[in-house]
Amino acid sequence: MKTSGKVLFYAVTMMYWFSMYTYVPILSLYVEHLGGSIFMIGLVVGSYGFTQLLVRIPLGIWSDRISKRRIFIITGIACAVLSSLGLAWTENIWMIFGFRSLAGIAAASWVAFTVLFASYFEPDEAPKAMGIISFYTSIGQMAATTIGGFLADYISWSAPFYMGALVGLIGLILALKLVEKQTEVKKKPVEVKELMKMGGEKLLLSVSLLAIIVQCITFTTMFGFTPLHAVALGASNAGLSILTLLSTLPNAIAGYMSGSFFVRRIGERQTVLLGFLVAATCTIILPFTTSFTLLIITQAFNGFAQGLMMPVLMGLAIQSVNEERRASAMGFFQSLYSLGMFGGPFIAGWIGEWVSLSTGFIMIGGLSFIGSILAYKWLPNSSIKLNNNSLSQ
């Protein structure tokens, strides 16, 4: 792939995620501002994962069946633009729930993004490819969440939604120029029996279940209820942008380093194990932080820990799968981890409504400790062989 093509792919990736994350720092506060309960906040935040859970496997199968990726990328970005515009135009909580659900459909096209990008690399370079694309994902999310809080603070609640729609529209135009490899081979569609067999493959199922726990942590803390605790400590909307920036920046750095640095030196199992242990500790102590500065420090480490894990798990999910079935495997993987996007905030919101939000954080932290035990038992204890050439140039 030519350098110009890579730059275009990186730009589209960043704009795609930017369009869905400009309002993430203030979403839970916005729902609360409109009169929503803690449980309703959990439903709105979790709806993003619920629709992904429903859509990702069918999308992956469809993509493999027609051997196309680009059309799904374009459609996903279009859904992201419509979602942002819809959120800007309504103050009805159930409509917000619906448009955030549409963002989940947009995010489901990430299956096509990852498979198309992985096709530019050798099969055994999948973990490093996922590290690179995860880096640009984090950059897009980080830029969006940093700007969003300031827009809400200094312009209006709706400003982050409009900004997301604008950047998404630019990304949509650029996506029309993406290049996809043409294949002359007519592929046999994936059958349900084959998909079930694929889902029963030990490594794919193991990394998918571990990814559920990672997403539980992410969408309960960084993209869920941490902003509510931050406001209780005196943070403004602009302060929430700073908090999210200093959570997502370490996440981006860790995502870029996980495959090329950590895995090479300590292996897949130890990299994921380290991530779970750090995330568990930071999540459990989160409700006990008594200053905004201390909260930022703990969540910076939390973001770094989460960034270590996901690229490795994504790479392992497709590493042993034939290229013509990679979208189906990635769809299975991403659909399962969407359970964490939905289940984490839903359960934490329910506990927060009937017990306390602090209890919800502690429960999710405990789940992360369980994840470390499962990672030790399930993941291979070897380093992935990586090409010495820089794949990001």
GROMACS .gro file of C-alpha atoms in nm:
model
  393
    1MET     CA    1   0.000   0.000   0.000
    2LYS     CA    2   0.138   0.343  -0.097
    3THR     CA    3   0.216   0.599   0.174
    4SER     CA    4  -0.056   0.834   0.044
    5GLY     CA    5  -0.309   0.552   0.071
    6LYS     CA    6  -0.206   0.484   0.430
    7VAL     CA    7  -0.237   0.851   0.520
    8LEU     CA    8  -0.587   0.858   0.370
    9PHE     CA    9  -0.686   0.547   0.566
   10TYR     CA   10  -0.551   0.699   0.890
   11ALA     CA   11  -0.740   1.024   0.824
   12VAL     CA   12  -1.069   0.845   0.755
   13THR     CA   13  -1.023   0.631   1.066
   14MET     CA   14  -0.964   0.933   1.287
   15MET     CA   15  -1.260   1.127   1.146
   16TYR     CA   16  -1.488   0.823   1.176
   17TRP     CA   17  -1.417   0.790   1.548
   18PHE     CA   18  -1.412   1.167   1.599
   19SER     CA   19  -1.771   1.189   1.475
   20MET     CA   20  -1.892   0.948   1.746
   21TYR     CA   21  -1.685   1.074   2.039
   22THR     CA   22  -1.705   1.455   2.047
   23TYR     CA   23  -1.991   1.435   2.296
   24VAL     CA   24  -1.874   1.137   2.504
   25PRO     CA   25  -1.727   1.346   2.792
   26ILE     CA   26  -2.060   1.524   2.844
   27LEU     CA   27  -2.311   1.258   2.738
   28SER     CA   28  -2.386   1.124   3.087
   29LEU     CA   29  -2.406   1.479   3.223
   30TYR     CA   30  -2.629   1.585   2.935
   31VAL     CA   31  -2.875   1.304   3.006
   32GLU     CA   32  -2.870   1.400   3.374
   33HIS     CA   33  -2.922   1.766   3.274
   34LEU     CA   34  -3.234   1.661   3.082
   35GLY     CA   35  -3.372   1.483   3.388
   36GLY     CA   36  -3.245   1.128   3.330
   37SER     CA   37  -3.172   0.896   3.624
   38ILE     CA   38  -2.847   0.704   3.682
   39PHE     CA   39  -3.016   0.397   3.536
   40MET     CA   40  -3.126   0.594   3.226
   41ILE     CA   41  -2.771   0.720   3.185
   42GLY     CA   42  -2.656   0.359   3.188
   43LEU     CA   43  -2.914   0.271   2.921
   44VAL     CA   44  -2.807   0.556   2.692
   45VAL     CA   45  -2.436   0.481   2.731
   46GLY     CA   46  -2.498   0.107   2.694
   47SER     CA   47  -2.722   0.141   2.387
   48TYR     CA   48  -2.409   0.208   2.182
   49GLY     CA   49  -2.286  -0.142   2.262
   50PHE     CA   50  -2.625  -0.313   2.237
   51THR     CA   51  -2.677  -0.232   1.868
   52GLN     CA   52  -2.321  -0.339   1.793
   53LEU     CA   53  -2.399  -0.670   1.958
   54LEU     CA   54  -2.690  -0.720   1.717
   55VAL     CA   55  -2.524  -0.595   1.398
   56ARG     CA   56  -2.158  -0.690   1.397
   57ILE     CA   57  -2.181  -1.063   1.322
   58PRO     CA   58  -2.434  -1.021   1.034
   59LEU     CA   59  -2.223  -0.736   0.897
   60GLY     CA   60  -1.907  -0.947   0.908
   61ILE     CA   61  -2.079  -1.237   0.729
   62TRP     CA   62  -2.228  -1.004   0.467
   63SER     CA   63  -1.889  -0.841   0.409
   64ASP     CA   64  -1.723  -1.180   0.359
   65ARG     CA   65  -2.005  -1.297   0.131
   66ILE     CA   66  -1.969  -1.010  -0.115
   67SER     CA   67  -1.592  -0.970  -0.053
   68LYS     CA   68  -1.633  -0.597   0.002
   69ARG     CA   69  -1.520  -0.377   0.290
   70ARG     CA   70  -1.524  -0.017   0.162
   71ILE     CA   71  -1.901   0.006   0.116
   72PHE     CA   72  -1.955  -0.084   0.482
   73ILE     CA   73  -1.701   0.178   0.589
   74ILE     CA   74  -1.885   0.446   0.390
   75THR     CA   75  -2.224   0.338   0.526
   76GLY     CA   76  -2.090   0.335   0.883
   77ILE     CA   77  -1.958   0.690   0.860
   78ALA     CA   78  -2.292   0.805   0.713
   79CYS     CA   79  -2.472   0.654   1.014
   80ALA     CA   80  -2.231   0.834   1.246
   81VAL     CA   81  -2.312   1.168   1.081
   82LEU     CA   82  -2.688   1.107   1.110
   83SER     CA   83  -2.648   1.002   1.473
   84SER     CA   84  -2.463   1.323   1.566
   85LEU     CA   85  -2.718   1.540   1.385
   86GLY     CA   86  -3.006   1.360   1.554
   87LEU     CA   87  -2.852   1.412   1.898
   88ALA     CA   88  -2.810   1.781   1.819
   89TRP     CA   89  -3.174   1.822   1.719
   90THR     CA   90  -3.354   1.657   2.012
   91GLU     CA   91  -3.380   1.692   2.389
   92ASN     CA   92  -3.606   1.391   2.432
   93ILE     CA   93  -3.419   1.128   2.635
   94TRP     CA   94  -3.566   0.834   2.448
   95MET     CA   95  -3.475   0.995   2.114
   96ILE     CA   96  -3.123   1.042   2.250
   97PHE     CA   97  -3.126   0.671   2.335
   98GLY     CA   98  -3.226   0.599   1.973
   99PHE     CA   99  -2.966   0.820   1.808
  100ARG     CA  100  -2.689   0.690   2.035
  101SER     CA  101  -2.803   0.341   1.932
  102LEU     CA  102  -2.754   0.452   1.569
  103ALA     CA  103  -2.396   0.542   1.661
  104GLY     CA  104  -2.360   0.178   1.765
  105ILE     CA  105  -2.466   0.070   1.415
  106ALA     CA  106  -2.203   0.310   1.279
  107ALA     CA  107  -1.941   0.160   1.508
  108ALA     CA  108  -2.032  -0.191   1.388
  109SER     CA  109  -1.866  -0.107   1.056
  110TRP     CA  110  -1.536  -0.114   1.245
  111VAL     CA  111  -1.536  -0.482   1.142
  112ALA     CA  112  -1.476  -0.371   0.783
  113PHE     CA  113  -1.216  -0.110   0.884
  114THR     CA  114  -1.000  -0.360   1.072
  115VAL     CA  115  -1.022  -0.634   0.811
  116LEU     CA  116  -0.946  -0.400   0.521
  117PHE     CA  117  -0.647  -0.257   0.706
  118ALA     CA  118  -0.520  -0.603   0.809
  119SER     CA  119  -0.532  -0.711   0.443
  120TYR     CA  120  -0.237  -0.481   0.375
  121PHE     CA  121  -0.014  -0.693   0.604
  122GLU     CA  122   0.106  -1.051   0.631
  123PRO     CA  123  -0.115  -1.279   0.847
  124ASP     CA  124   0.146  -1.305   1.127
  125GLU     CA  125   0.167  -0.925   1.140
  126ALA     CA  126  -0.199  -0.891   1.243
  127PRO     CA  127  -0.127  -0.786   1.607
  128LYS     CA  128   0.104  -0.507   1.493
  129ALA     CA  129  -0.146  -0.393   1.228
  130MET     CA  130  -0.413  -0.377   1.498
  131GLY     CA  131  -0.175  -0.175   1.715
  132ILE     CA  132  -0.126   0.080   1.438
  133ILE     CA  133  -0.494   0.118   1.358
  134SER     CA  134  -0.577   0.128   1.730
  135PHE     CA  135  -0.332   0.417   1.765
  136TYR     CA  136  -0.516   0.625   1.504
  137THR     CA  137  -0.849   0.523   1.656
  138SER     CA  138  -0.732   0.661   1.990
  139ILE     CA  139  -0.603   0.980   1.827
  140GLY     CA  140  -0.944   1.043   1.671
  141GLN     CA  141  -1.127   0.971   1.995
  142MET     CA  142  -0.879   1.176   2.195
  143ALA     CA  143  -0.910   1.483   1.971
  144ALA     CA  144  -1.289   1.455   1.975
  145THR     CA  145  -1.329   1.417   2.350
  146THR     CA  146  -1.079   1.696   2.419
  147ILE     CA  147  -1.263   1.944   2.199
  148GLY     CA  148  -1.615   1.832   2.296
  149GLY     CA  149  -1.612   1.941   2.659
  150PHE     CA  150  -1.479   2.287   2.572
  151LEU     CA  151  -1.747   2.330   2.305
  152ALA     CA  152  -2.016   2.238   2.558
  153ASP     CA  153  -1.869   2.475   2.817
  154TYR     CA  154  -1.813   2.779   2.596
  155ILE     CA  155  -2.077   2.745   2.322
  156SER     CA  156  -2.370   2.511   2.397
  157TRP     CA  157  -2.469   2.155   2.484
  158SER     CA  158  -2.542   2.088   2.116
  159ALA     CA  159  -2.210   2.219   1.981
  160PRO     CA  160  -2.019   1.888   2.027
  161PHE     CA  161  -2.289   1.705   1.830
  162TYR     CA  162  -2.266   1.948   1.538
  163MET     CA  163  -1.886   1.928   1.540
  164GLY     CA  164  -1.904   1.549   1.524
  165ALA     CA  165  -2.141   1.564   1.228
  166LEU     CA  166  -1.919   1.811   1.041
  167VAL     CA  167  -1.598   1.609   1.082
  168GLY     CA  168  -1.785   1.289   1.002
  169LEU     CA  169  -1.911   1.443   0.677
  170ILE     CA  170  -1.554   1.529   0.575
  171GLY     CA  171  -1.449   1.172   0.660
  172LEU     CA  172  -1.736   1.039   0.449
  173ILE     CA  173  -1.615   1.233   0.146
  174LEU     CA  174  -1.257   1.108   0.195
  175ALA     CA  175  -1.376   0.749   0.241
  176LEU     CA  176  -1.504   0.751  -0.116
  177LYS     CA  177  -1.137   0.751  -0.225
  178LEU     CA  178  -1.029   0.447  -0.021
  179VAL     CA  179  -0.872   0.168  -0.227
  180GLU     CA  180  -0.978  -0.192  -0.180
  181LYS     CA  181  -0.805  -0.499  -0.318
  182GLN     CA  182  -1.009  -0.665  -0.588
  183THR     CA  183  -1.051  -1.042  -0.571
  184GLU     CA  184  -1.137  -1.265  -0.864
  185VAL     CA  185  -1.222  -1.563  -0.644
  186LYS     CA  186  -1.589  -1.620  -0.569
  187LYS     CA  187  -1.611  -1.708  -0.200
  188LYS     CA  188  -1.857  -1.949  -0.051
  189PRO     CA  189  -2.082  -1.766   0.198
  190VAL     CA  190  -2.029  -1.846   0.563
  191GLU     CA  191  -2.287  -2.094   0.687
  192VAL     CA  192  -2.436  -2.084   1.036
  193LYS     CA  193  -2.274  -2.420   1.114
  194GLU     CA  194  -1.934  -2.285   1.014
  195LEU     CA  195  -1.986  -1.969   1.217
  196MET     CA  196  -2.075  -2.175   1.523
  197LYS     CA  197  -1.762  -2.380   1.469
  198MET     CA  198  -1.557  -2.061   1.435
  199GLY     CA  199  -1.711  -1.923   1.754
  200GLY     CA  200  -1.620  -2.244   1.931
  201GLU     CA  201  -1.254  -2.212   1.839
  202LYS     CA  202  -1.074  -2.189   2.171
  203LEU     CA  203  -0.845  -1.891   2.107
  204LEU     CA  204  -1.109  -1.678   1.931
  205LEU     CA  205  -1.366  -1.746   2.203
  206SER     CA  206  -1.112  -1.684   2.482
  207VAL     CA  207  -0.993  -1.346   2.352
  208SER     CA  208  -1.354  -1.243   2.281
  209LEU     CA  209  -1.457  -1.314   2.641
  210LEU     CA  210  -1.154  -1.124   2.773
  211ALA     CA  211  -1.244  -0.831   2.546
  212ILE     CA  212  -1.591  -0.820   2.704
  213ILE     CA  213  -1.428  -0.747   3.039
  214VAL     CA  214  -1.201  -0.479   2.887
  215GLN     CA  215  -1.502  -0.301   2.736
  216CYS     CA  216  -1.692  -0.329   3.065
  217ILE     CA  217  -1.411  -0.128   3.226
  218THR     CA  218  -1.385   0.126   2.944
  219PHE     CA  219  -1.756   0.204   2.915
  220THR     CA  220  -1.816   0.210   3.289
  221THR     CA  221  -1.523   0.443   3.359
  222MET     CA  222  -1.367   0.647   3.078
  223PHE     CA  223  -1.673   0.660   2.851
  224GLY     CA  224  -1.938   0.613   3.118
  225PHE     CA  225  -1.967   0.727   3.479
  226THR     CA  226  -1.624   0.872   3.559
  227PRO     CA  227  -1.744   1.219   3.443
  228LEU     CA  228  -2.016   1.211   3.711
  229HIS     CA  229  -1.757   1.149   3.982
  230ALA     CA  230  -1.537   1.420   3.832
  231VAL     CA  231  -1.821   1.675   3.851
  232ALA     CA  232  -1.878   1.575   4.215
  233LEU     CA  233  -1.513   1.674   4.270
  234GLY     CA  234  -1.574   2.014   4.110
  235ALA     CA  235  -1.484   1.957   3.744
  236SER     CA  236  -1.640   2.170   3.469
  237ASN     CA  237  -1.727   2.047   3.118
  238ALA     CA  238  -1.389   2.176   3.003
  239GLY     CA  239  -1.231   1.989   3.293
  240LEU     CA  240  -1.399   1.672   3.170
  241SER     CA  241  -1.227   1.721   2.834
  242ILE     CA  242  -0.892   1.742   3.013
  243LEU     CA  243  -0.975   1.428   3.210
  244THR     CA  244  -1.069   1.240   2.893
  245LEU     CA  245  -0.761   1.368   2.710
  246LEU     CA  246  -0.531   1.247   2.986
  247SER     CA  247  -0.709   0.909   2.980
  248THR     CA  248  -0.713   0.859   2.603
  249LEU     CA  249  -0.359   0.988   2.534
  250PRO     CA  250  -0.197   0.708   2.740
  251ASN     CA  251  -0.448   0.472   2.576
  252ALA     CA  252  -0.325   0.576   2.230
  253ILE     CA  253   0.041   0.543   2.329
  254ALA     CA  254  -0.016   0.200   2.482
  255GLY     CA  255  -0.213   0.085   2.177
  256TYR     CA  256   0.076   0.180   1.950
  257MET     CA  257   0.336   0.013   2.174
  258SER     CA  258   0.148  -0.301   2.273
  259GLY     CA  259   0.223  -0.509   1.964
  260SER     CA  260   0.564  -0.371   1.873
  261PHE     CA  261   0.714  -0.326   2.221
  262PHE     CA  262   0.535  -0.505   2.505
  263VAL     CA  263   0.438  -0.825   2.322
  264ARG     CA  264   0.782  -0.855   2.169
  265ARG     CA  265   0.945  -0.838   2.512
  266ILE     CA  266   0.704  -1.007   2.752
  267GLY     CA  267   0.453  -1.191   2.531
  268GLU     CA  268   0.078  -1.174   2.473
  269ARG     CA  269  -0.026  -1.330   2.801
  270GLN     CA  270   0.188  -1.104   3.020
  271THR     CA  271   0.087  -0.791   2.830
  272VAL     CA  272  -0.284  -0.858   2.877
  273LEU     CA  273  -0.231  -0.974   3.237
  274LEU     CA  274  -0.048  -0.650   3.319
  275GLY     CA  275  -0.329  -0.447   3.162
  276PHE     CA  276  -0.600  -0.619   3.365
  277LEU     CA  277  -0.415  -0.581   3.697
  278VAL     CA  278  -0.350  -0.209   3.648
  279ALA     CA  279  -0.706  -0.143   3.524
  280ALA     CA  280  -0.853  -0.334   3.820
  281THR     CA  281  -0.654  -0.132   4.071
  282CYS     CA  282  -0.736   0.204   3.911
  283THR     CA  283  -1.108   0.124   3.882
  284ILE     CA  284  -1.145   0.008   4.242
  285ILE     CA  285  -0.974   0.318   4.386
  286LEU     CA  286  -1.164   0.553   4.151
  287PRO     CA  287  -1.461   0.624   4.384
  288PHE     CA  288  -1.222   0.688   4.673
  289THR     CA  289  -1.032   0.968   4.499
  290THR     CA  290  -1.087   1.296   4.682
  291SER     CA  291  -0.937   1.541   4.433
  292PHE     CA  292  -0.975   1.598   4.059
  293THR     CA  293  -0.596   1.581   4.013
  294LEU     CA  294  -0.576   1.239   4.177
  295LEU     CA  295  -0.868   1.119   3.963
  296ILE     CA  296  -0.682   1.226   3.648
  297ILE     CA  297  -0.370   1.035   3.756
  298THR     CA  298  -0.558   0.712   3.826
  299GLN     CA  299  -0.748   0.729   3.497
  300ALA     CA  300  -0.430   0.800   3.300
  301PHE     CA  301  -0.295   0.467   3.424
  302ASN     CA  302  -0.634   0.308   3.358
  303GLY     CA  303  -0.634   0.433   2.999
  304PHE     CA  304  -0.281   0.303   2.943
  305ALA     CA  305  -0.377  -0.039   3.079
  306GLN     CA  306  -0.680  -0.064   2.849
  307GLY     CA  307  -0.469   0.044   2.551
  308LEU     CA  308  -0.228  -0.243   2.617
  309MET     CA  309  -0.493  -0.510   2.597
  310MET     CA  310  -0.727  -0.448   2.304
  311PRO     CA  311  -0.476  -0.451   2.012
  312VAL     CA  312  -0.331  -0.781   2.133
  313LEU     CA  313  -0.676  -0.937   2.172
  314MET     CA  314  -0.788  -0.804   1.831
  315GLY     CA  315  -0.476  -0.940   1.664
  316LEU     CA  316  -0.513  -1.283   1.821
  317ALA     CA  317  -0.879  -1.292   1.715
  318ILE     CA  318  -0.793  -1.297   1.344
  319GLN     CA  319  -0.434  -1.422   1.342
  320SER     CA  320  -0.521  -1.788   1.286
  321VAL     CA  321  -0.822  -1.729   1.058
  322ASN     CA  322  -0.808  -1.745   0.677
  323GLU     CA  323  -0.827  -1.403   0.515
  324GLU     CA  324  -1.159  -1.478   0.342
  325ARG     CA  325  -1.317  -1.545   0.683
  326ARG     CA  326  -1.151  -1.264   0.878
  327ALA     CA  327  -1.450  -1.028   0.866
  328SER     CA  328  -1.669  -1.305   1.011
  329ALA     CA  329  -1.415  -1.376   1.286
  330MET     CA  330  -1.374  -1.006   1.361
  331GLY     CA  331  -1.751  -0.964   1.356
  332PHE     CA  332  -1.784  -1.247   1.611
  333PHE     CA  333  -1.508  -1.094   1.826
  334GLN     CA  334  -1.643  -0.740   1.814
  335SER     CA  335  -2.003  -0.850   1.860
  336LEU     CA  336  -1.912  -1.041   2.176
  337TYR     CA  337  -1.708  -0.757   2.323
  338SER     CA  338  -2.007  -0.529   2.259
  339LEU     CA  339  -2.164  -0.717   2.550
  340GLY     CA  340  -1.915  -0.531   2.768
  341MET     CA  341  -2.004  -0.195   2.615
  342PHE     CA  342  -2.367  -0.258   2.700
  343GLY     CA  343  -2.344  -0.474   3.011
  344GLY     CA  344  -2.085  -0.266   3.197
  345PRO     CA  345  -2.274   0.066   3.205
  346PHE     CA  346  -2.613  -0.107   3.229
  347ILE     CA  347  -2.517  -0.305   3.540
  348ALA     CA  348  -2.319  -0.019   3.693
  349GLY     CA  349  -2.613   0.216   3.631
  350TRP     CA  350  -2.857  -0.030   3.788
  351ILE     CA  351  -2.632  -0.074   4.093
  352GLY     CA  352  -2.578   0.303   4.107
  353GLU     CA  353  -2.954   0.359   4.109
  354TRP     CA  354  -3.031   0.108   4.385
  355VAL     CA  355  -2.708   0.090   4.589
  356SER     CA  356  -2.435   0.339   4.495
  357LEU     CA  357  -2.220   0.428   4.197
  358SER     CA  358  -1.910   0.355   4.408
  359THR     CA  359  -2.028  -0.005   4.444
  360GLY     CA  360  -2.060  -0.026   4.066
  361PHE     CA  361  -1.699   0.088   4.017
  362ILE     CA  362  -1.572  -0.163   4.274
  363MET     CA  363  -1.765  -0.446   4.109
  364ILE     CA  364  -1.620  -0.367   3.766
  365GLY     CA  365  -1.271  -0.347   3.919
  366GLY     CA  366  -1.322  -0.691   4.072
  367LEU     CA  367  -1.427  -0.820   3.731
  368SER     CA  368  -1.098  -0.693   3.593
  369PHE     CA  369  -0.908  -0.898   3.853
  370ILE     CA  370  -1.102  -1.203   3.731
  371GLY     CA  371  -0.994  -1.108   3.378
  372SER     CA  372  -0.628  -1.124   3.483
  373ILE     CA  373  -0.677  -1.479   3.611
  374LEU     CA  374  -0.853  -1.587   3.292
  375ALA     CA  375  -0.582  -1.424   3.076
  376TYR     CA  376  -0.317  -1.623   3.262
  377LYS     CA  377  -0.508  -1.947   3.204
  378TRP     CA  378  -0.626  -1.894   2.846
  379LEU     CA  379  -0.365  -1.698   2.649
  380PRO     CA  380  -0.052  -1.843   2.484
  381ASN     CA  381   0.272  -1.780   2.672
  382SER     CA  382   0.482  -1.671   2.375
  383SER     CA  383   0.579  -1.354   2.195
  384ILE     CA  384   0.432  -1.281   1.854
  385LYS     CA  385   0.698  -1.267   1.585
  386LEU     CA  386   0.696  -0.921   1.431
  387ASN     CA  387   0.863  -0.775   1.126
  388ASN     CA  388   1.150  -0.540   1.213
  389ASN     CA  389   1.044  -0.294   0.944
  390SER     CA  390   0.823  -0.008   1.060
  391LEU     CA  391   0.470  -0.071   0.936
  392SER     CA  392   0.352   0.276   1.023
  393GLN     CA  393   0.559   0.460   0.764
   0.00000   0.00000   0.00000
